[in-house]
Amino acid sequence: AIVFSLRMLINRLRQIARQARENEQTQIATNRELLQLRDSLETRMFERTAELQRRAAQMETVASTARSLTTIQEPEQLLSSICQIVSEKFGFYHTGIFLLDERSEYAILQAANSKGGQEMLRHGHRLRVGAIGIVGTVAGQGNPRIALDVGADTVFFNNPDLPTTRSELALPLKIGGQIIGVLDIQSEEIAAFKEEDVAVLGILADQISVAIENARLFSQTKQALAESQIIYQQYIKQDWARFT
């Protein structure tokens, strides 16, 4: 009886020891999962914080860019300044502005900051609206478009003046719902643009549209004033001649 009792006790102790080892392994696995979850949460938090800081910096850049554009009233100077400011502050190697012609048949390049863009300006680069390239598609449809890898995008227009382009973002320029042009931004990196960039840079595109329209109205007003002065001077001369 004593031997049987001892065996039962030993077996019970073995079961307890085995259960303790299993519990220990379970606890170790649980602790490992908790550590992995903590590391994952910390990583996501850091990434989210960095993303928020990036968005805040972008919004500040958009605001400062808009303030800079309000001081420029000459259309040609305005378009060149837009391309230069956007490329410098957002870090993209090429920025171009296309404006639609009077019949909205072609999107014509009006300003660019890169060397390839300057060459395109010299030979009067234009794209048919709704037919050629990402710019032509955006000009026809009025919706932003991203090409994360231009080599795999069938809509992308392979421009020999910009051979190093790897990704592209085109945003419509609108006034009162009417498309007046396209803001074209290109990068030498693959997947340089995210969907979130469309919202931020879309705000900038709206500001650019307003600045372009204001500059256009200012130019028209200035021209009308000059014509009025000429007509007034002619009227004064004629009236003075009749008086004399």
PDB file of C-alpha atoms in Angstrom:
ATOM      1  CA  ALA A   1       0.000   0.000   0.000  1.00  0.00           C
ATOM      2  CA  ILE A   2       2.838   2.384   0.838  1.00  0.00           C
ATOM      3  CA  VAL A   3       4.572   1.579  -2.473  1.00  0.00           C
ATOM      4  CA  PHE A   4       1.301   2.082  -4.386  1.00  0.00           C
ATOM      5  CA  SER A   5       0.707   5.376  -2.633  1.00  0.00           C
ATOM      6  CA  LEU A   6       4.222   6.521  -3.421  1.00  0.00           C
ATOM      7  CA  ARG A   7       3.774   5.592  -7.064  1.00  0.00           C
ATOM      8  CA  MET A   8       0.508   7.510  -7.215  1.00  0.00           C
ATOM      9  CA  LEU A   9       2.174  10.481  -5.579  1.00  0.00           C
ATOM     10  CA  ILE A  10       5.121  10.311  -7.977  1.00  0.00           C
ATOM     11  CA  ASN A  11       2.806  10.067 -10.977  1.00  0.00           C
ATOM     12  CA  ARG A  12       0.824  13.011  -9.672  1.00  0.00           C
ATOM     13  CA  LEU A  13       3.977  15.037  -9.186  1.00  0.00           C
ATOM     14  CA  ARG A  14       5.076  14.122 -12.721  1.00  0.00           C
ATOM     15  CA  GLN A  15       1.728  15.283 -14.079  1.00  0.00           C
ATOM     16  CA  ILE A  16       2.046  18.521 -12.123  1.00  0.00           C
ATOM     17  CA  ALA A  17       5.597  19.009 -13.395  1.00  0.00           C
ATOM     18  CA  ARG A  18       4.525  18.273 -16.977  1.00  0.00           C
ATOM     19  CA  GLN A  19       1.590  20.663 -16.667  1.00  0.00           C
ATOM     20  CA  ALA A  20       3.908  23.290 -15.200  1.00  0.00           C
ATOM     21  CA  ARG A  21       6.300  22.892 -18.158  1.00  0.00           C
ATOM     22  CA  GLU A  22       3.420  23.176 -20.598  1.00  0.00           C
ATOM     23  CA  ASN A  23       2.137  26.251 -18.805  1.00  0.00           C
ATOM     24  CA  GLU A  24       5.633  27.685 -18.880  1.00  0.00           C
ATOM     25  CA  GLN A  25       5.924  27.114 -22.634  1.00  0.00           C
ATOM     26  CA  THR A  26       2.477  28.621 -23.137  1.00  0.00           C
ATOM     27  CA  GLN A  27       3.458  31.616 -21.043  1.00  0.00           C
ATOM     28  CA  ILE A  28       6.696  32.023 -22.988  1.00  0.00           C
ATOM     29  CA  ALA A  29       4.804  31.891 -26.284  1.00  0.00           C
ATOM     30  CA  THR A  30       2.231  34.362 -24.972  1.00  0.00           C
ATOM     31  CA  ASN A  31       4.992  36.702 -23.781  1.00  0.00           C
ATOM     32  CA  ARG A  32       6.679  36.408 -27.170  1.00  0.00           C
ATOM     33  CA  GLU A  33       3.439  37.293 -28.933  1.00  0.00           C
ATOM     34  CA  LEU A  34       2.914  40.224 -26.573  1.00  0.00           C
ATOM     35  CA  LEU A  35       6.432  41.472 -27.250  1.00  0.00           C
ATOM     36  CA  GLN A  36       5.895  41.145 -30.985  1.00  0.00           C
ATOM     37  CA  LEU A  37       2.579  42.953 -30.684  1.00  0.00           C
ATOM     38  CA  ARG A  38       4.196  45.701 -28.634  1.00  0.00           C
ATOM     39  CA  ASP A  39       7.011  46.090 -31.172  1.00  0.00           C
ATOM     40  CA  SER A  40       4.477  46.134 -33.994  1.00  0.00           C
ATOM     41  CA  LEU A  41       2.374  48.770 -32.237  1.00  0.00           C
ATOM     42  CA  GLU A  42       5.445  50.878 -31.525  1.00  0.00           C
ATOM     43  CA  THR A  43       6.549  50.597 -35.143  1.00  0.00           C
ATOM     44  CA  ARG A  44       3.092  51.538 -36.389  1.00  0.00           C
ATOM     45  CA  MET A  45       2.965  54.418 -33.937  1.00  0.00           C
ATOM     46  CA  PHE A  46       6.342  55.725 -35.104  1.00  0.00           C
ATOM     47  CA  GLU A  47       5.313  55.304 -38.748  1.00  0.00           C
ATOM     48  CA  ARG A  48       2.001  57.040 -38.097  1.00  0.00           C
ATOM     49  CA  THR A  49       3.731  59.857 -36.239  1.00  0.00           C
ATOM     50  CA  ALA A  50       6.246  60.254 -39.044  1.00  0.00           C
ATOM     51  CA  GLU A  51       3.406  60.224 -41.589  1.00  0.00           C
ATOM     52  CA  LEU A  52       1.491  62.873 -39.637  1.00  0.00           C
ATOM     53  CA  GLN A  53       4.621  65.003 -39.391  1.00  0.00           C
ATOM     54  CA  ARG A  54       5.136  64.566 -43.140  1.00  0.00           C
ATOM     55  CA  ARG A  55       1.543  65.601 -43.830  1.00  0.00           C
ATOM     56  CA  ALA A  56       1.873  68.604 -41.524  1.00  0.00           C
ATOM     57  CA  ALA A  57       5.063  69.634 -43.304  1.00  0.00           C
ATOM     58  CA  GLN A  58       3.346  69.212 -46.670  1.00  0.00           C
ATOM     59  CA  MET A  59       0.381  71.320 -45.578  1.00  0.00           C
ATOM     60  CA  GLU A  60       2.734  74.012 -44.318  1.00  0.00           C
ATOM     61  CA  THR A  61       4.537  73.855 -47.652  1.00  0.00           C
ATOM     62  CA  VAL A  62       1.215  74.181 -49.480  1.00  0.00           C
ATOM     63  CA  ALA A  63       0.280  77.199 -47.350  1.00  0.00           C
ATOM     64  CA  SER A  64       3.655  78.899 -47.851  1.00  0.00           C
ATOM     65  CA  THR A  65       3.519  78.159 -51.589  1.00  0.00           C
ATOM     66  CA  ALA A  66       0.051  79.676 -51.830  1.00  0.00           C
ATOM     67  CA  ARG A  67       1.258  82.779 -50.000  1.00  0.00           C
ATOM     68  CA  SER A  68       4.178  83.092 -52.403  1.00  0.00           C
ATOM     69  CA  LEU A  69       1.917  82.785 -55.432  1.00  0.00           C
ATOM     70  CA  THR A  70      -0.406  85.571 -54.300  1.00  0.00           C
ATOM     71  CA  THR A  71       2.420  88.103 -54.701  1.00  0.00           C
ATOM     72  CA  ILE A  72       2.938  87.313 -58.420  1.00  0.00           C
ATOM     73  CA  GLN A  73       0.534  88.859 -60.898  1.00  0.00           C
ATOM     74  CA  GLU A  74       2.241  88.422 -64.259  1.00  0.00           C
ATOM     75  CA  PRO A  75       1.015  85.156 -65.866  1.00  0.00           C
ATOM     76  CA  GLU A  76       4.338  84.057 -67.391  1.00  0.00           C
ATOM     77  CA  GLN A  77       6.304  84.777 -64.241  1.00  0.00           C
ATOM     78  CA  LEU A  78       3.625  83.055 -62.165  1.00  0.00           C
ATOM     79  CA  LEU A  79       3.741  79.779 -64.111  1.00  0.00           C
ATOM     80  CA  SER A  80       7.536  79.613 -64.025  1.00  0.00           C
ATOM     81  CA  SER A  81       7.563  80.368 -60.309  1.00  0.00           C
ATOM     82  CA  ILE A  82       4.972  77.642 -59.624  1.00  0.00           C
ATOM     83  CA  CYS A  83       7.117  74.984 -61.304  1.00  0.00           C
ATOM     84  CA  GLN A  84      10.253  76.101 -59.510  1.00  0.00           C
ATOM     85  CA  ILE A  85       8.626  76.367 -56.073  1.00  0.00           C
ATOM     86  CA  VAL A  86       6.829  73.008 -56.282  1.00  0.00           C
ATOM     87  CA  SER A  87       9.975  71.165 -57.368  1.00  0.00           C
ATOM     88  CA  GLU A  88      12.140  72.769 -54.698  1.00  0.00           C
ATOM     89  CA  LYS A  89       9.765  72.437 -51.755  1.00  0.00           C
ATOM     90  CA  PHE A  90       8.426  68.961 -52.535  1.00  0.00           C
ATOM     91  CA  GLY A  91      11.641  67.488 -53.913  1.00  0.00           C
ATOM     92  CA  PHE A  92      10.511  66.464 -57.420  1.00  0.00           C
ATOM     93  CA  TYR A  93      12.877  66.842 -60.320  1.00  0.00           C
ATOM     94  CA  HIS A  94      10.276  67.928 -62.894  1.00  0.00           C
ATOM     95  CA  THR A  95       7.151  70.043 -62.619  1.00  0.00           C
ATOM     96  CA  GLY A  96       5.218  71.244 -65.627  1.00  0.00           C
ATOM     97  CA  ILE A  97       2.037  73.238 -66.181  1.00  0.00           C
ATOM     98  CA  PHE A  98      -0.178  72.578 -69.181  1.00  0.00           C
ATOM     99  CA  LEU A  99      -3.005  74.913 -70.177  1.00  0.00           C
ATOM    100  CA  LEU A 100      -5.791  74.006 -72.564  1.00  0.00           C
ATOM    101  CA  ASP A 101      -6.175  75.895 -75.836  1.00  0.00           C
ATOM    102  CA  GLU A 102      -9.329  77.827 -76.679  1.00  0.00           C
ATOM    103  CA  ARG A 103     -11.058  74.782 -78.182  1.00  0.00           C
ATOM    104  CA  SER A 104      -9.874  72.431 -75.416  1.00  0.00           C
ATOM    105  CA  GLU A 105      -8.318  70.158 -78.040  1.00  0.00           C
ATOM    106  CA  TYR A 106      -4.731  70.276 -76.828  1.00  0.00           C
ATOM    107  CA  ALA A 107      -2.983  70.624 -73.492  1.00  0.00           C
ATOM    108  CA  ILE A 108      -0.035  72.914 -74.221  1.00  0.00           C
ATOM    109  CA  LEU A 109       3.024  73.054 -71.968  1.00  0.00           C
ATOM    110  CA  GLN A 110       3.400  76.612 -70.680  1.00  0.00           C
ATOM    111  CA  ALA A 111       6.115  76.300 -68.030  1.00  0.00           C
ATOM    112  CA  ALA A 112       8.578  73.726 -66.643  1.00  0.00           C
ATOM    113  CA  ASN A 113      11.592  73.754 -64.346  1.00  0.00           C
ATOM    114  CA  SER A 114      13.721  70.811 -65.544  1.00  0.00           C
ATOM    115  CA  LYS A 115      16.184  70.834 -68.442  1.00  0.00           C
ATOM    116  CA  GLY A 116      14.018  68.379 -70.316  1.00  0.00           C
ATOM    117  CA  GLY A 117      11.025  70.608 -69.664  1.00  0.00           C
ATOM    118  CA  GLN A 118      12.853  73.603 -71.099  1.00  0.00           C
ATOM    119  CA  GLU A 119      13.597  71.593 -74.228  1.00  0.00           C
ATOM    120  CA  MET A 120       9.924  70.641 -74.471  1.00  0.00           C
ATOM    121  CA  LEU A 121       8.985  74.321 -74.254  1.00  0.00           C
ATOM    122  CA  ARG A 122      11.347  75.169 -77.096  1.00  0.00           C
ATOM    123  CA  HIS A 123       9.681  72.786 -79.519  1.00  0.00           C
ATOM    124  CA  GLY A 124       6.136  73.631 -78.378  1.00  0.00           C
ATOM    125  CA  HIS A 125       5.237  70.401 -76.588  1.00  0.00           C
ATOM    126  CA  ARG A 126       1.497  69.628 -76.608  1.00  0.00           C
ATOM    127  CA  LEU A 127      -0.729  66.611 -75.984  1.00  0.00           C
ATOM    128  CA  ARG A 128      -4.161  65.912 -77.384  1.00  0.00           C
ATOM    129  CA  VAL A 129      -6.815  66.107 -74.682  1.00  0.00           C
ATOM    130  CA  GLY A 130      -8.179  62.695 -73.703  1.00  0.00           C
ATOM    131  CA  ALA A 131      -5.889  60.818 -76.075  1.00  0.00           C
ATOM    132  CA  ILE A 132      -2.169  60.982 -75.303  1.00  0.00           C
ATOM    133  CA  GLY A 133      -0.369  60.306 -72.035  1.00  0.00           C
ATOM    134  CA  ILE A 134      -1.355  60.763 -68.428  1.00  0.00           C
ATOM    135  CA  VAL A 135      -1.618  64.527 -68.905  1.00  0.00           C
ATOM    136  CA  GLY A 136      -3.957  64.122 -71.868  1.00  0.00           C
ATOM    137  CA  THR A 137      -6.095  61.653 -69.909  1.00  0.00           C
ATOM    138  CA  VAL A 138      -6.383  63.957 -66.887  1.00  0.00           C
ATOM    139  CA  ALA A 139      -7.138  66.947 -69.123  1.00  0.00           C
ATOM    140  CA  GLY A 140      -9.970  64.987 -70.694  1.00  0.00           C
ATOM    141  CA  GLN A 141     -11.455  63.294 -67.622  1.00  0.00           C
ATOM    142  CA  GLY A 142     -10.695  65.876 -64.938  1.00  0.00           C
ATOM    143  CA  ASN A 143      -9.562  63.304 -62.357  1.00  0.00           C
ATOM    144  CA  PRO A 144      -6.086  62.956 -60.786  1.00  0.00           C
ATOM    145  CA  ARG A 145      -3.945  60.053 -61.952  1.00  0.00           C
ATOM    146  CA  ILE A 146      -0.847  58.399 -60.499  1.00  0.00           C
ATOM    147  CA  ALA A 147       1.624  56.228 -62.389  1.00  0.00           C
ATOM    148  CA  LEU A 148       3.670  54.453 -59.698  1.00  0.00           C
ATOM    149  CA  ASP A 149       5.790  52.706 -62.330  1.00  0.00           C
ATOM    150  CA  VAL A 150       5.692  54.380 -65.717  1.00  0.00           C
ATOM    151  CA  GLY A 151       7.188  51.301 -67.355  1.00  0.00           C
ATOM    152  CA  ALA A 152       4.076  49.310 -66.457  1.00  0.00           C
ATOM    153  CA  ASP A 153       1.517  52.061 -67.120  1.00  0.00           C
ATOM    154  CA  THR A 154       0.007  51.740 -70.572  1.00  0.00           C
ATOM    155  CA  VAL A 155      -1.286  55.326 -70.507  1.00  0.00           C
ATOM    156  CA  PHE A 156       2.147  56.842 -69.828  1.00  0.00           C
ATOM    157  CA  PHE A 157       3.671  58.863 -72.655  1.00  0.00           C
ATOM    158  CA  ASN A 158       7.348  57.954 -73.025  1.00  0.00           C
ATOM    159  CA  ASN A 159       8.924  61.377 -73.406  1.00  0.00           C
ATOM    160  CA  PRO A 160      12.514  61.350 -74.730  1.00  0.00           C
ATOM    161  CA  ASP A 161      13.151  64.707 -73.036  1.00  0.00           C
ATOM    162  CA  LEU A 162      12.450  63.146 -69.616  1.00  0.00           C
ATOM    163  CA  PRO A 163      14.072  59.696 -69.848  1.00  0.00           C
ATOM    164  CA  THR A 164      14.743  59.314 -66.098  1.00  0.00           C
ATOM    165  CA  THR A 165      11.081  59.576 -65.049  1.00  0.00           C
ATOM    166  CA  ARG A 166       9.954  56.555 -63.001  1.00  0.00           C
ATOM    167  CA  SER A 167       6.663  57.778 -61.530  1.00  0.00           C
ATOM    168  CA  GLU A 168       4.261  60.590 -62.351  1.00  0.00           C
ATOM    169  CA  LEU A 169       1.338  62.444 -60.806  1.00  0.00           C
ATOM    170  CA  ALA A 170      -1.021  64.616 -62.848  1.00  0.00           C
ATOM    171  CA  LEU A 171      -3.641  66.856 -61.228  1.00  0.00           C
ATOM    172  CA  PRO A 172      -6.362  68.799 -63.039  1.00  0.00           C
ATOM    173  CA  LEU A 173      -6.484  72.580 -62.740  1.00  0.00           C
ATOM    174  CA  LYS A 174     -10.096  73.708 -62.512  1.00  0.00           C
ATOM    175  CA  ILE A 175     -12.006  76.947 -62.173  1.00  0.00           C
ATOM    176  CA  GLY A 176     -15.691  76.630 -61.394  1.00  0.00           C
ATOM    177  CA  GLY A 177     -15.707  72.987 -62.462  1.00  0.00           C
ATOM    178  CA  GLN A 178     -14.125  73.803 -65.826  1.00  0.00           C
ATOM    179  CA  ILE A 179     -10.749  72.260 -66.641  1.00  0.00           C
ATOM    180  CA  ILE A 180      -8.210  74.895 -67.600  1.00  0.00           C
ATOM    181  CA  GLY A 181      -5.029  72.820 -67.431  1.00  0.00           C
ATOM    182  CA  VAL A 182      -2.970  70.138 -65.715  1.00  0.00           C
ATOM    183  CA  LEU A 183      -0.254  70.216 -63.056  1.00  0.00           C
ATOM    184  CA  ASP A 184       2.261  67.507 -64.009  1.00  0.00           C
ATOM    185  CA  ILE A 185       4.786  66.282 -61.400  1.00  0.00           C
ATOM    186  CA  GLN A 186       7.396  63.622 -62.150  1.00  0.00           C
ATOM    187  CA  SER A 187       9.924  61.785 -59.986  1.00  0.00           C
ATOM    188  CA  GLU A 188      13.013  59.695 -60.674  1.00  0.00           C
ATOM    189  CA  GLU A 189      11.911  57.187 -58.011  1.00  0.00           C
ATOM    190  CA  ILE A 190       9.432  54.335 -58.453  1.00  0.00           C
ATOM    191  CA  ALA A 191       6.253  54.706 -56.344  1.00  0.00           C
ATOM    192  CA  ALA A 192       7.232  58.199 -55.243  1.00  0.00           C
ATOM    193  CA  PHE A 193       3.566  59.182 -54.852  1.00  0.00           C
ATOM    194  CA  LYS A 194       0.878  57.873 -52.509  1.00  0.00           C
ATOM    195  CA  GLU A 195      -2.867  58.229 -52.573  1.00  0.00           C
ATOM    196  CA  GLU A 196      -2.584  60.642 -49.641  1.00  0.00           C
ATOM    197  CA  ASP A 197      -0.399  62.896 -51.796  1.00  0.00           C
ATOM    198  CA  VAL A 198      -3.336  63.396 -54.165  1.00  0.00           C
ATOM    199  CA  ALA A 199      -5.348  65.080 -51.389  1.00  0.00           C
ATOM    200  CA  VAL A 200      -2.484  67.335 -50.260  1.00  0.00           C
ATOM    201  CA  LEU A 201      -1.240  68.257 -53.717  1.00  0.00           C
ATOM    202  CA  GLY A 202      -4.855  68.560 -54.868  1.00  0.00           C
ATOM    203  CA  ILE A 203      -5.231  71.473 -52.443  1.00  0.00           C
ATOM    204  CA  LEU A 204      -2.129  73.003 -53.983  1.00  0.00           C
ATOM    205  CA  ALA A 205      -3.561  72.482 -57.471  1.00  0.00           C
ATOM    206  CA  ASP A 206      -6.717  74.353 -56.437  1.00  0.00           C
ATOM    207  CA  GLN A 207      -4.596  77.233 -55.138  1.00  0.00           C
ATOM    208  CA  ILE A 208      -2.604  77.247 -58.364  1.00  0.00           C
ATOM    209  CA  SER A 209      -5.819  77.346 -60.408  1.00  0.00           C
ATOM    210  CA  VAL A 210      -7.021  80.384 -58.483  1.00  0.00           C
ATOM    211  CA  ALA A 211      -3.644  82.093 -58.832  1.00  0.00           C
ATOM    212  CA  ILE A 212      -3.599  81.449 -62.595  1.00  0.00           C
ATOM    213  CA  GLU A 213      -7.117  82.797 -62.977  1.00  0.00           C
ATOM    214  CA  ASN A 214      -6.308  85.881 -60.888  1.00  0.00           C
ATOM    215  CA  ALA A 215      -3.186  86.537 -62.939  1.00  0.00           C
ATOM    216  CA  ARG A 216      -5.183  86.132 -66.129  1.00  0.00           C
ATOM    217  CA  LEU A 217      -7.846  88.555 -64.918  1.00  0.00           C
ATOM    218  CA  PHE A 218      -5.159  90.992 -63.802  1.00  0.00           C
ATOM    219  CA  SER A 219      -3.535  90.801 -67.234  1.00  0.00           C
ATOM    220  CA  GLN A 220      -6.872  91.353 -68.974  1.00  0.00           C
ATOM    221  CA  THR A 221      -7.698  94.268 -66.685  1.00  0.00           C
ATOM    222  CA  LYS A 222      -4.277  95.774 -67.259  1.00  0.00           C
ATOM    223  CA  GLN A 223      -4.671  95.423 -71.021  1.00  0.00           C
ATOM    224  CA  ALA A 224      -8.198  96.872 -70.930  1.00  0.00           C
ATOM    225  CA  LEU A 225      -6.951  99.800 -68.867  1.00  0.00           C
ATOM    226  CA  ALA A 226      -4.131 100.451 -71.327  1.00  0.00           C
ATOM    227  CA  GLU A 227      -6.569 100.342 -74.242  1.00  0.00           C
ATOM    228  CA  SER A 228      -8.912 102.678 -72.389  1.00  0.00           C
ATOM    229  CA  GLN A 229      -6.083 105.126 -71.797  1.00  0.00           C
ATOM    230  CA  ILE A 230      -5.156 105.041 -75.478  1.00  0.00           C
ATOM    231  CA  ILE A 231      -8.773 105.626 -76.520  1.00  0.00           C
ATOM    232  CA  TYR A 232      -9.111 108.413 -73.954  1.00  0.00           C
ATOM    233  CA  GLN A 233      -5.940 110.127 -75.192  1.00  0.00           C
ATOM    234  CA  GLN A 234      -7.136 109.861 -78.775  1.00  0.00           C
ATOM    235  CA  TYR A 235     -10.498 111.315 -77.751  1.00  0.00           C
ATOM    236  CA  ILE A 236      -8.786 114.184 -75.941  1.00  0.00           C
ATOM    237  CA  LYS A 237      -6.627 114.916 -78.970  1.00  0.00           C
ATOM    238  CA  GLN A 238      -9.593 114.875 -81.323  1.00  0.00           C
ATOM    239  CA  ASP A 239     -11.696 117.010 -78.999  1.00  0.00           C
ATOM    240  CA  TRP A 240      -8.845 119.487 -78.531  1.00  0.00           C
ATOM    241  CA  ALA A 241      -8.310 119.624 -82.291  1.00  0.00           C
ATOM    242  CA  ARG A 242     -11.988 120.418 -82.832  1.00  0.00           C
ATOM    243  CA  PHE A 243     -11.835 123.068 -80.110  1.00  0.00           C
ATOM    244  CA  THR A 244      -8.785 124.749 -81.602  1.00  0.00           C
TER     245      THR A 244
END
